[in-house]
């Protein structure tokens, strides 16, 4: 009798296995769809892996198109590729961008092309990638080299990349993609940024214009700064700043800061409940970006942090030159800069609820 039961049990087990497999497969598909287009209408997850090469080429196509009278939007282009690749930019080919640009020049918008090809997640990628990149390219004015040499301030209007590397021009750093690595100080958790290893005192730069939302000590990040973009979507986080003199003297909570301004200075503070302690083993800047589609996502389990490794690579060739005041030992940006996004505020500074813990 025992031998006769085995085949029946095996068939039953096989059926259960197949049923469970089907359920798990469907659940996985549902989870993917929820990640791509949450039913609530608020994006709850962004897996940003657009490569630096793709961002660079899309930006160049955007800039070059401004002279033709048929401008392309670099984020629209990347969103189309995101929908095409299912968000996997390991599939990226420069020829795909060239082909897309040709179709757009012929009068087809990326959104229209996506609809024709039934790319149902194009709108998701446009919103998600826009939350990451929309403030980085646009019009601006920068002081000319000639006027600087003459001791005057003459500005020239430009269109292009107006976001800067978080490390100043003339200063080197090294990094690798450490997003998601484990961290154990205080509690076990994932690393939600990119560590840029450099020398203590290296000037740290505001990547984008925004509002200084958070300044002060945190036992995990040491001396740190949080800057919110004007549209409220991006929260730039700079941590482990220098012991003793972490910040630029002009930096203060609630103030507007321009892209390319000095935030503070690289250090190794943190991992201590006591303020102004070098608890890190190696000098570095922890640089992170949190996306906020709704204020409920600012704290706790709803936070959306993205991998900024490729963004840091993309920005590495656009660094803000700085000069040192020998008397005060403070650093300042070398060239005057006008950001229309700042001018549009008209002196009214956007107010955002403060991050209580970073």
mmCIF file of C-alpha atoms in Angstrom:
data_model
loop_
_atom_site.group_PDB
_atom_site.id
_atom_site.type_symbol
_atom_site.label_atom_id
_atom_site.label_comp_id
_atom_site.label_asym_id
_atom_site.label_seq_id
_atom_site.Cartn_x
_atom_site.Cartn_y
_atom_site.Cartn_z
ATOM 1 C CA UNK A 1 0.000 0.000 0.000
ATOM 2 C CA UNK A 2 2.834 2.373 0.834
ATOM 3 C CA UNK A 3 4.323 1.897 -2.625
ATOM 4 C CA UNK A 4 0.983 2.568 -4.283
ATOM 5 C CA UNK A 5 0.555 5.875 -2.511
ATOM 6 C CA UNK A 6 3.798 7.293 -3.848
ATOM 7 C CA UNK A 7 2.651 7.855 -7.449
ATOM 8 C CA UNK A 8 -0.558 9.531 -6.238
ATOM 9 C CA UNK A 9 1.422 11.754 -3.916
ATOM 10 C CA UNK A 10 3.893 12.595 -6.683
ATOM 11 C CA UNK A 11 1.105 13.593 -9.066
ATOM 12 C CA UNK A 12 -0.501 15.714 -6.373
ATOM 13 C CA UNK A 13 2.874 17.327 -5.571
ATOM 14 C CA UNK A 14 3.486 18.028 -9.230
ATOM 15 C CA UNK A 15 0.086 19.687 -9.581
ATOM 16 C CA UNK A 16 0.741 21.782 -6.480
ATOM 17 C CA UNK A 17 4.156 22.729 -7.817
ATOM 18 C CA UNK A 18 2.739 23.806 -11.166
ATOM 19 C CA UNK A 19 -0.079 25.734 -9.497
ATOM 20 C CA UNK A 20 2.320 27.513 -7.144
ATOM 21 C CA UNK A 21 4.622 28.269 -10.063
ATOM 22 C CA UNK A 22 1.786 29.821 -12.027
ATOM 23 C CA UNK A 23 0.712 31.888 -9.041
ATOM 24 C CA UNK A 24 4.269 33.108 -8.434
ATOM 25 C CA UNK A 25 4.756 33.904 -12.138
ATOM 26 C CA UNK A 26 1.551 35.912 -12.226
ATOM 27 C CA UNK A 27 2.454 37.639 -8.979
ATOM 28 C CA UNK A 28 5.868 38.506 -10.397
ATOM 29 C CA UNK A 29 4.270 39.917 -13.544
ATOM 30 C CA UNK A 30 1.811 41.890 -11.442
ATOM 31 C CA UNK A 31 4.624 43.195 -9.239
ATOM 32 C CA UNK A 32 6.528 44.320 -12.337
ATOM 33 C CA UNK A 33 3.463 46.105 -13.688
ATOM 34 C CA UNK A 34 2.817 47.726 -10.327
ATOM 35 C CA UNK A 35 6.398 48.939 -10.299
ATOM 36 C CA UNK A 36 6.053 50.320 -13.795
ATOM 37 C CA UNK A 37 2.625 51.926 -13.398
ATOM 38 C CA UNK A 38 1.235 51.913 -9.851
ATOM 39 C CA UNK A 39 -2.543 51.865 -9.633
ATOM 40 C CA UNK A 40 -2.586 54.787 -7.204
ATOM 41 C CA UNK A 41 -1.252 57.110 -9.890
ATOM 42 C CA UNK A 42 1.789 58.005 -7.769
ATOM 43 C CA UNK A 43 5.052 56.415 -8.845
ATOM 44 C CA UNK A 44 6.340 54.252 -6.027
ATOM 45 C CA UNK A 45 9.510 52.810 -7.516
ATOM 46 C CA UNK A 46 12.120 53.962 -10.041
ATOM 47 C CA UNK A 47 14.953 51.740 -11.216
ATOM 48 C CA UNK A 48 17.143 54.295 -12.999
ATOM 49 C CA UNK A 49 19.890 52.651 -15.041
ATOM 50 C CA UNK A 50 20.173 54.963 -18.034
ATOM 51 C CA UNK A 51 23.831 54.933 -19.025
ATOM 52 C CA UNK A 52 26.074 57.983 -19.138
ATOM 53 C CA UNK A 53 26.637 57.307 -22.844
ATOM 54 C CA UNK A 54 22.884 57.359 -23.548
ATOM 55 C CA UNK A 55 22.397 60.563 -21.550
ATOM 56 C CA UNK A 56 25.333 62.221 -23.313
ATOM 57 C CA UNK A 57 24.092 61.341 -26.799
ATOM 58 C CA UNK A 58 20.469 62.282 -26.079
ATOM 59 C CA UNK A 59 21.629 65.632 -24.666
ATOM 60 C CA UNK A 60 23.775 66.306 -27.751
ATOM 61 C CA UNK A 61 20.838 65.560 -30.043
ATOM 62 C CA UNK A 62 18.729 67.974 -27.984
ATOM 63 C CA UNK A 63 21.362 70.744 -28.098
ATOM 64 C CA UNK A 64 22.089 70.354 -31.816
ATOM 65 C CA UNK A 65 18.377 70.348 -32.669
ATOM 66 C CA UNK A 66 17.924 73.825 -31.188
ATOM 67 C CA UNK A 67 19.583 75.281 -34.273
ATOM 68 C CA UNK A 68 17.222 73.522 -36.685
ATOM 69 C CA UNK A 69 13.922 74.958 -35.497
ATOM 70 C CA UNK A 70 12.677 71.450 -34.677
ATOM 71 C CA UNK A 71 13.928 70.910 -31.115
ATOM 72 C CA UNK A 72 14.182 67.474 -29.590
ATOM 73 C CA UNK A 73 13.736 66.898 -25.869
ATOM 74 C CA UNK A 74 16.459 64.636 -24.492
ATOM 75 C CA UNK A 75 14.257 63.230 -21.718
ATOM 76 C CA UNK A 76 11.507 62.379 -24.232
ATOM 77 C CA UNK A 77 14.106 60.464 -26.256
ATOM 78 C CA UNK A 78 15.371 58.553 -23.227
ATOM 79 C CA UNK A 79 11.827 57.803 -22.066
ATOM 80 C CA UNK A 80 11.052 56.257 -25.446
ATOM 81 C CA UNK A 81 14.126 54.038 -25.157
ATOM 82 C CA UNK A 82 13.140 53.190 -21.590
ATOM 83 C CA UNK A 83 9.776 51.978 -22.849
ATOM 84 C CA UNK A 84 11.445 50.133 -25.734
ATOM 85 C CA UNK A 85 13.960 48.367 -23.479
ATOM 86 C CA UNK A 86 11.663 47.775 -20.532
ATOM 87 C CA UNK A 87 13.971 50.006 -18.517
ATOM 88 C CA UNK A 88 17.027 47.808 -19.200
ATOM 89 C CA UNK A 89 19.710 50.061 -20.685
ATOM 90 C CA UNK A 90 22.103 47.151 -21.031
ATOM 91 C CA UNK A 91 20.247 46.859 -24.344
ATOM 92 C CA UNK A 92 21.156 50.421 -25.320
ATOM 93 C CA UNK A 93 22.498 51.053 -28.809
ATOM 94 C CA UNK A 94 23.456 54.497 -30.080
ATOM 95 C CA UNK A 95 21.868 53.569 -33.397
ATOM 96 C CA UNK A 96 18.483 53.323 -31.647
ATOM 97 C CA UNK A 97 18.763 56.975 -30.627
ATOM 98 C CA UNK A 98 19.819 57.992 -34.136
ATOM 99 C CA UNK A 99 16.850 56.175 -35.657
ATOM 100 C CA UNK A 100 14.465 57.741 -33.142
ATOM 101 C CA UNK A 101 15.867 61.212 -33.793
ATOM 102 C CA UNK A 102 15.310 60.754 -37.542
ATOM 103 C CA UNK A 103 11.662 59.845 -36.991
ATOM 104 C CA UNK A 104 11.230 62.885 -34.727
ATOM 105 C CA UNK A 105 12.807 65.182 -37.323
ATOM 106 C CA UNK A 106 10.233 63.848 -39.769
ATOM 107 C CA UNK A 107 7.512 65.212 -37.501
ATOM 108 C CA UNK A 108 6.756 62.381 -35.078
ATOM 109 C CA UNK A 109 6.978 63.056 -31.328
ATOM 110 C CA UNK A 110 8.331 60.242 -29.096
ATOM 111 C CA UNK A 111 4.974 60.016 -27.298
ATOM 112 C CA UNK A 112 3.195 59.608 -30.644
ATOM 113 C CA UNK A 113 5.651 56.960 -31.807
ATOM 114 C CA UNK A 114 5.292 55.106 -28.510
ATOM 115 C CA UNK A 115 1.503 55.105 -28.888
ATOM 116 C CA UNK A 116 1.769 53.743 -32.434
ATOM 117 C CA UNK A 117 3.985 50.898 -31.199
ATOM 118 C CA UNK A 118 1.686 50.303 -28.213
ATOM 119 C CA UNK A 119 4.405 51.061 -25.647
ATOM 120 C CA UNK A 120 2.000 51.266 -22.718
ATOM 121 C CA UNK A 121 4.648 52.395 -20.209
ATOM 122 C CA UNK A 122 6.017 55.385 -22.107
ATOM 123 C CA UNK A 123 4.172 57.856 -19.845
ATOM 124 C CA UNK A 124 5.624 56.142 -16.773
ATOM 125 C CA UNK A 125 9.178 56.415 -18.085
ATOM 126 C CA UNK A 126 8.665 60.040 -19.114
ATOM 127 C CA UNK A 127 7.515 60.949 -15.615
ATOM 128 C CA UNK A 128 10.159 58.839 -13.885
ATOM 129 C CA UNK A 129 13.096 59.968 -16.033
ATOM 130 C CA UNK A 130 11.796 63.531 -15.980
ATOM 131 C CA UNK A 131 11.850 63.477 -12.186
ATOM 132 C CA UNK A 132 15.548 62.594 -12.403
ATOM 133 C CA UNK A 133 16.734 64.727 -15.330
ATOM 134 C CA UNK A 134 14.356 67.588 -16.132
ATOM 135 C CA UNK A 135 16.372 70.260 -14.307
ATOM 136 C CA UNK A 136 19.737 69.446 -15.846
ATOM 137 C CA UNK A 137 19.525 70.847 -19.386
ATOM 138 C CA UNK A 138 18.232 74.250 -20.429
ATOM 139 C CA UNK A 139 19.026 77.898 -20.950
ATOM 140 C CA UNK A 140 21.502 79.772 -18.759
ATOM 141 C CA UNK A 141 23.999 82.614 -18.791
ATOM 142 C CA UNK A 142 27.675 82.324 -17.870
ATOM 143 C CA UNK A 143 30.405 84.923 -17.462
ATOM 144 C CA UNK A 144 32.802 85.163 -20.408
ATOM 145 C CA UNK A 145 36.492 84.405 -19.951
ATOM 146 C CA UNK A 146 37.392 87.771 -21.509
ATOM 147 C CA UNK A 147 35.360 89.777 -19.017
ATOM 148 C CA UNK A 148 36.820 87.770 -16.139
ATOM 149 C CA UNK A 149 40.333 88.687 -17.240
ATOM 150 C CA UNK A 150 39.299 92.336 -17.515
ATOM 151 C CA UNK A 151 37.763 92.330 -14.056
ATOM 152 C CA UNK A 152 34.271 92.912 -15.436
ATOM 153 C CA UNK A 153 31.115 90.814 -15.602
ATOM 154 C CA UNK A 154 29.889 90.172 -19.115
ATOM 155 C CA UNK A 155 27.481 87.303 -19.602
ATOM 156 C CA UNK A 156 26.825 85.100 -22.611
ATOM 157 C CA UNK A 157 23.592 83.157 -23.149
ATOM 158 C CA UNK A 158 23.820 79.423 -23.742
ATOM 159 C CA UNK A 159 21.682 76.331 -23.984
ATOM 160 C CA UNK A 160 22.973 73.026 -22.715
ATOM 161 C CA UNK A 161 23.976 71.177 -19.595
ATOM 162 C CA UNK A 162 23.533 73.483 -16.613
ATOM 163 C CA UNK A 163 23.984 70.832 -13.931
ATOM 164 C CA UNK A 164 27.450 70.258 -12.481
ATOM 165 C CA UNK A 165 29.525 67.431 -11.100
ATOM 166 C CA UNK A 166 29.344 67.300 -7.287
ATOM 167 C CA UNK A 167 33.157 67.668 -7.241
ATOM 168 C CA UNK A 168 34.804 70.954 -8.287
ATOM 169 C CA UNK A 169 36.954 71.402 -11.379
ATOM 170 C CA UNK A 170 40.617 70.585 -10.790
ATOM 171 C CA UNK A 171 39.868 67.975 -8.116
ATOM 172 C CA UNK A 172 39.923 64.258 -8.789
ATOM 173 C CA UNK A 173 37.915 61.448 -7.262
ATOM 174 C CA UNK A 174 37.384 57.749 -7.769
ATOM 175 C CA UNK A 175 34.185 55.736 -7.470
ATOM 176 C CA UNK A 176 32.447 52.531 -8.467
ATOM 177 C CA UNK A 177 28.813 51.487 -8.524
ATOM 178 C CA UNK A 178 28.245 50.773 -4.828
ATOM 179 C CA UNK A 179 24.509 51.444 -4.750
ATOM 180 C CA UNK A 180 22.757 48.722 -2.783
ATOM 181 C CA UNK A 181 25.876 47.496 -0.981
ATOM 182 C CA UNK A 182 25.340 46.505 2.628
ATOM 183 C CA UNK A 183 26.007 48.845 5.542
ATOM 184 C CA UNK A 184 25.926 47.787 9.182
ATOM 185 C CA UNK A 185 26.554 50.867 11.364
ATOM 186 C CA UNK A 186 23.516 51.347 13.593
ATOM 187 C CA UNK A 187 21.489 48.727 11.745
ATOM 188 C CA UNK A 188 21.732 46.556 8.650
ATOM 189 C CA UNK A 189 20.720 48.470 5.535
ATOM 190 C CA UNK A 190 21.479 49.152 1.874
ATOM 191 C CA UNK A 191 23.794 51.913 0.679
ATOM 192 C CA UNK A 192 21.561 54.482 -1.044
ATOM 193 C CA UNK A 193 24.097 56.611 -2.869
ATOM 194 C CA UNK A 194 27.482 56.736 -4.554
ATOM 195 C CA UNK A 195 30.698 57.253 -2.581
ATOM 196 C CA UNK A 196 33.189 59.558 -4.319
ATOM 197 C CA UNK A 197 36.630 59.025 -2.795
ATOM 198 C CA UNK A 198 38.803 62.142 -2.712
ATOM 199 C CA UNK A 199 40.963 64.424 -0.605
ATOM 200 C CA UNK A 200 39.820 66.172 2.556
ATOM 201 C CA UNK A 201 38.908 69.784 1.812
ATOM 202 C CA UNK A 202 37.883 69.200 -1.824
ATOM 203 C CA UNK A 203 35.157 71.758 -2.677
ATOM 204 C CA UNK A 204 31.761 70.089 -3.072
ATOM 205 C CA UNK A 205 29.377 71.566 -5.623
ATOM 206 C CA UNK A 206 25.608 71.996 -5.924
ATOM 207 C CA UNK A 207 24.620 69.809 -8.868
ATOM 208 C CA UNK A 208 21.417 71.714 -9.557
ATOM 209 C CA UNK A 209 19.882 74.994 -8.416
ATOM 210 C CA UNK A 210 17.484 74.530 -5.546
ATOM 211 C CA UNK A 211 16.540 75.236 -1.950
ATOM 212 C CA UNK A 212 18.826 74.235 0.917
ATOM 213 C CA UNK A 213 16.424 72.059 2.865
ATOM 214 C CA UNK A 214 18.664 70.382 5.431
ATOM 215 C CA UNK A 215 21.950 71.381 7.085
ATOM 216 C CA UNK A 216 23.503 69.792 10.145
ATOM 217 C CA UNK A 217 24.753 66.671 11.864
ATOM 218 C CA UNK A 218 23.435 63.163 11.495
ATOM 219 C CA UNK A 219 25.163 60.183 13.085
ATOM 220 C CA UNK A 220 25.059 58.234 9.826
ATOM 221 C CA UNK A 221 25.969 60.995 7.359
ATOM 222 C CA UNK A 222 28.038 63.198 9.654
ATOM 223 C CA UNK A 223 27.906 66.825 8.526
ATOM 224 C CA UNK A 224 25.492 66.770 5.629
ATOM 225 C CA UNK A 225 23.433 68.946 3.310
ATOM 226 C CA UNK A 226 20.132 68.281 1.540
ATOM 227 C CA UNK A 227 19.086 70.422 -1.449
ATOM 228 C CA UNK A 228 15.617 70.235 -3.025
ATOM 229 C CA UNK A 229 15.027 71.058 -6.685
ATOM 230 C CA UNK A 230 12.530 73.835 -7.355
ATOM 231 C CA UNK A 231 9.957 71.406 -8.760
ATOM 232 C CA UNK A 232 10.234 69.398 -5.529
ATOM 233 C CA UNK A 233 11.028 66.147 -7.346
ATOM 234 C CA UNK A 234 14.745 65.782 -6.516
ATOM 235 C CA UNK A 235 16.436 65.793 -3.125
ATOM 236 C CA UNK A 236 20.224 65.915 -3.463
ATOM 237 C CA UNK A 237 22.053 64.536 -0.450
ATOM 238 C CA UNK A 238 25.714 65.336 0.342
ATOM 239 C CA UNK A 239 27.205 63.629 3.395
ATOM 240 C CA UNK A 240 30.433 63.091 5.408
ATOM 241 C CA UNK A 241 31.597 66.687 4.946
ATOM 242 C CA UNK A 242 34.791 67.968 6.562
ATOM 243 C CA UNK A 243 35.333 68.009 10.301
ATOM 244 C CA UNK A 244 35.522 71.435 11.951
ATOM 245 C CA UNK A 245 34.563 73.452 8.888
ATOM 246 C CA UNK A 246 32.168 71.414 6.784
ATOM 247 C CA UNK A 247 30.155 74.099 4.995
ATOM 248 C CA UNK A 248 30.696 77.132 2.831
ATOM 249 C CA UNK A 249 30.161 80.222 4.967
ATOM 250 C CA UNK A 250 27.263 81.413 2.776
ATOM 251 C CA UNK A 251 25.331 78.145 3.054
ATOM 252 C CA UNK A 252 22.252 78.293 5.234
ATOM 253 C CA UNK A 253 19.031 76.375 5.577
ATOM 254 C CA UNK A 254 16.155 77.801 3.559
ATOM 255 C CA UNK A 255 18.380 79.695 1.120
ATOM 256 C CA UNK A 256 18.427 79.379 -2.662
ATOM 257 C CA UNK A 257 21.627 77.926 -4.067
ATOM 258 C CA UNK A 258 22.645 77.938 -7.732
ATOM 259 C CA UNK A 259 24.043 75.045 -9.701
ATOM 260 C CA UNK A 260 27.826 75.239 -9.524
ATOM 261 C CA UNK A 261 27.963 77.007 -6.138
ATOM 262 C CA UNK A 262 30.111 75.558 -3.370
ATOM 263 C CA UNK A 263 28.135 73.574 -0.794
ATOM 264 C CA UNK A 264 30.950 72.560 1.528
ATOM 265 C CA UNK A 265 34.101 70.482 1.704
ATOM 266 C CA UNK A 266 34.810 66.762 1.434
ATOM 267 C CA UNK A 267 35.602 64.956 4.667
ATOM 268 C CA UNK A 268 35.030 61.742 6.593
ATOM 269 C CA UNK A 269 32.617 62.635 9.400
ATOM 270 C CA UNK A 270 29.809 60.413 10.625
ATOM 271 C CA UNK A 271 29.208 57.008 12.166
ATOM 272 C CA UNK A 272 29.142 58.618 15.584
ATOM 273 C CA UNK A 273 26.464 59.828 17.968
ATOM 274 C CA UNK A 274 28.849 62.624 18.943
ATOM 275 C CA UNK A 275 29.053 65.616 16.614
ATOM 276 C CA UNK A 276 32.102 66.533 14.545
ATOM 277 C CA UNK A 277 33.734 63.118 14.691
ATOM 278 C CA UNK A 278 35.616 61.424 11.860
ATOM 279 C CA UNK A 279 34.004 58.022 12.051
ATOM 280 C CA UNK A 280 34.642 57.038 8.434
ATOM 281 C CA UNK A 281 37.763 55.137 7.433
ATOM 282 C CA UNK A 282 38.348 56.891 4.088
ATOM 283 C CA UNK A 283 37.668 60.526 3.064
ATOM 284 C CA UNK A 284 34.787 60.616 0.620
ATOM 285 C CA UNK A 285 31.577 62.320 -0.380
ATOM 286 C CA UNK A 286 28.403 60.291 -0.119
ATOM 287 C CA UNK A 287 26.246 61.667 -2.939
ATOM 288 C CA UNK A 288 22.645 60.542 -3.302
ATOM 289 C CA UNK A 289 19.390 61.485 -5.011
ATOM 290 C CA UNK A 290 15.940 60.838 -3.621
ATOM 291 C CA UNK A 291 12.878 61.189 -5.841
ATOM 292 C CA UNK A 292 9.724 62.641 -4.323
ATOM 293 C CA UNK A 293 6.469 62.418 -6.277
ATOM 294 C CA UNK A 294 4.407 62.984 -3.141
ATOM 295 C CA UNK A 295 5.425 64.369 0.255
ATOM 296 C CA UNK A 296 4.414 61.068 1.854
ATOM 297 C CA UNK A 297 7.518 59.607 0.188
ATOM 298 C CA UNK A 298 9.964 61.784 2.084
ATOM 299 C CA UNK A 299 10.481 59.527 5.087
ATOM 300 C CA UNK A 300 10.289 55.883 6.062
ATOM 301 C CA UNK A 301 9.484 52.890 3.897
ATOM 302 C CA UNK A 302 8.098 55.003 1.033
ATOM 303 C CA UNK A 303 11.430 56.602 0.095
ATOM 304 C CA UNK A 304 12.697 56.302 -3.489
ATOM 305 C CA UNK A 305 16.477 56.512 -3.828
ATOM 306 C CA UNK A 306 18.043 55.924 -7.232
ATOM 307 C CA UNK A 307 21.463 54.727 -8.341
ATOM 308 C CA UNK A 308 23.377 57.904 -9.299
ATOM 309 C CA UNK A 309 26.563 56.193 -10.501
ATOM 310 C CA UNK A 310 25.866 56.814 -14.207
ATOM 311 C CA UNK A 311 24.703 60.364 -13.445
ATOM 312 C CA UNK A 312 28.015 61.100 -11.706
ATOM 313 C CA UNK A 313 29.833 59.735 -14.772
ATOM 314 C CA UNK A 314 27.652 61.868 -17.041
ATOM 315 C CA UNK A 315 28.374 65.040 -15.041
ATOM 316 C CA UNK A 316 32.090 64.368 -14.575
ATOM 317 C CA UNK A 317 32.993 66.356 -17.696
ATOM 318 C CA UNK A 318 31.069 69.408 -16.503
ATOM 319 C CA UNK A 319 32.779 70.628 -13.363
ATOM 320 C CA UNK A 320 32.480 74.062 -11.783
ATOM 321 C CA UNK A 321 35.807 75.961 -11.689
ATOM 322 C CA UNK A 322 36.502 77.528 -8.285
ATOM 323 C CA UNK A 323 38.885 80.111 -6.831
ATOM 324 C CA UNK A 324 40.241 80.376 -3.298
ATOM 325 C CA UNK A 325 40.134 83.495 -1.139
ATOM 326 C CA UNK A 326 43.537 83.353 0.558
ATOM 327 C CA UNK A 327 42.399 85.576 3.404
ATOM 328 C CA UNK A 328 39.284 83.635 4.398
ATOM 329 C CA UNK A 329 40.410 80.296 2.916
ATOM 330 C CA UNK A 330 36.937 80.018 1.419
ATOM 331 C CA UNK A 331 36.288 78.835 -2.135
ATOM 332 C CA UNK A 332 33.950 80.530 -4.611
ATOM 333 C CA UNK A 333 32.791 79.705 -8.113
ATOM 334 C CA UNK A 334 35.048 81.269 -10.733
ATOM 335 C CA UNK A 335 32.447 82.386 -13.265
ATOM 336 C CA UNK A 336 29.236 84.271 -12.547
ATOM 337 C CA UNK A 337 26.173 82.232 -13.470
ATOM 338 C CA UNK A 338 22.530 83.069 -14.090
ATOM 339 C CA UNK A 339 19.953 80.298 -13.974
ATOM 340 C CA UNK A 340 16.527 81.300 -15.374
ATOM 341 C CA UNK A 341 14.981 78.830 -12.912
ATOM 342 C CA UNK A 342 16.278 81.011 -10.067
ATOM 343 C CA UNK A 343 15.211 84.229 -11.765
ATOM 344 C CA UNK A 344 11.705 82.828 -12.280
ATOM 345 C CA UNK A 345 11.233 82.553 -8.530
ATOM 346 C CA UNK A 346 11.043 86.337 -8.276
ATOM 347 C CA UNK A 347 12.484 86.205 -4.786
ATOM 348 C CA UNK A 348 9.825 83.797 -3.530
ATOM 349 C CA UNK A 349 11.561 80.696 -2.185
ATOM 350 C CA UNK A 350 9.619 77.408 -2.434
ATOM 351 C CA UNK A 351 8.908 75.899 0.977
ATOM 352 C CA UNK A 352 9.267 72.171 1.550
ATOM 353 C CA UNK A 353 8.815 70.191 4.757
ATOM 354 C CA UNK A 354 12.218 69.492 6.274
ATOM 355 C CA UNK A 355 13.786 66.037 6.215
ATOM 356 C CA UNK A 356 13.965 65.079 9.861
ATOM 357 C CA UNK A 357 16.380 62.192 9.453
ATOM 358 C CA UNK A 358 18.725 61.264 6.588
#
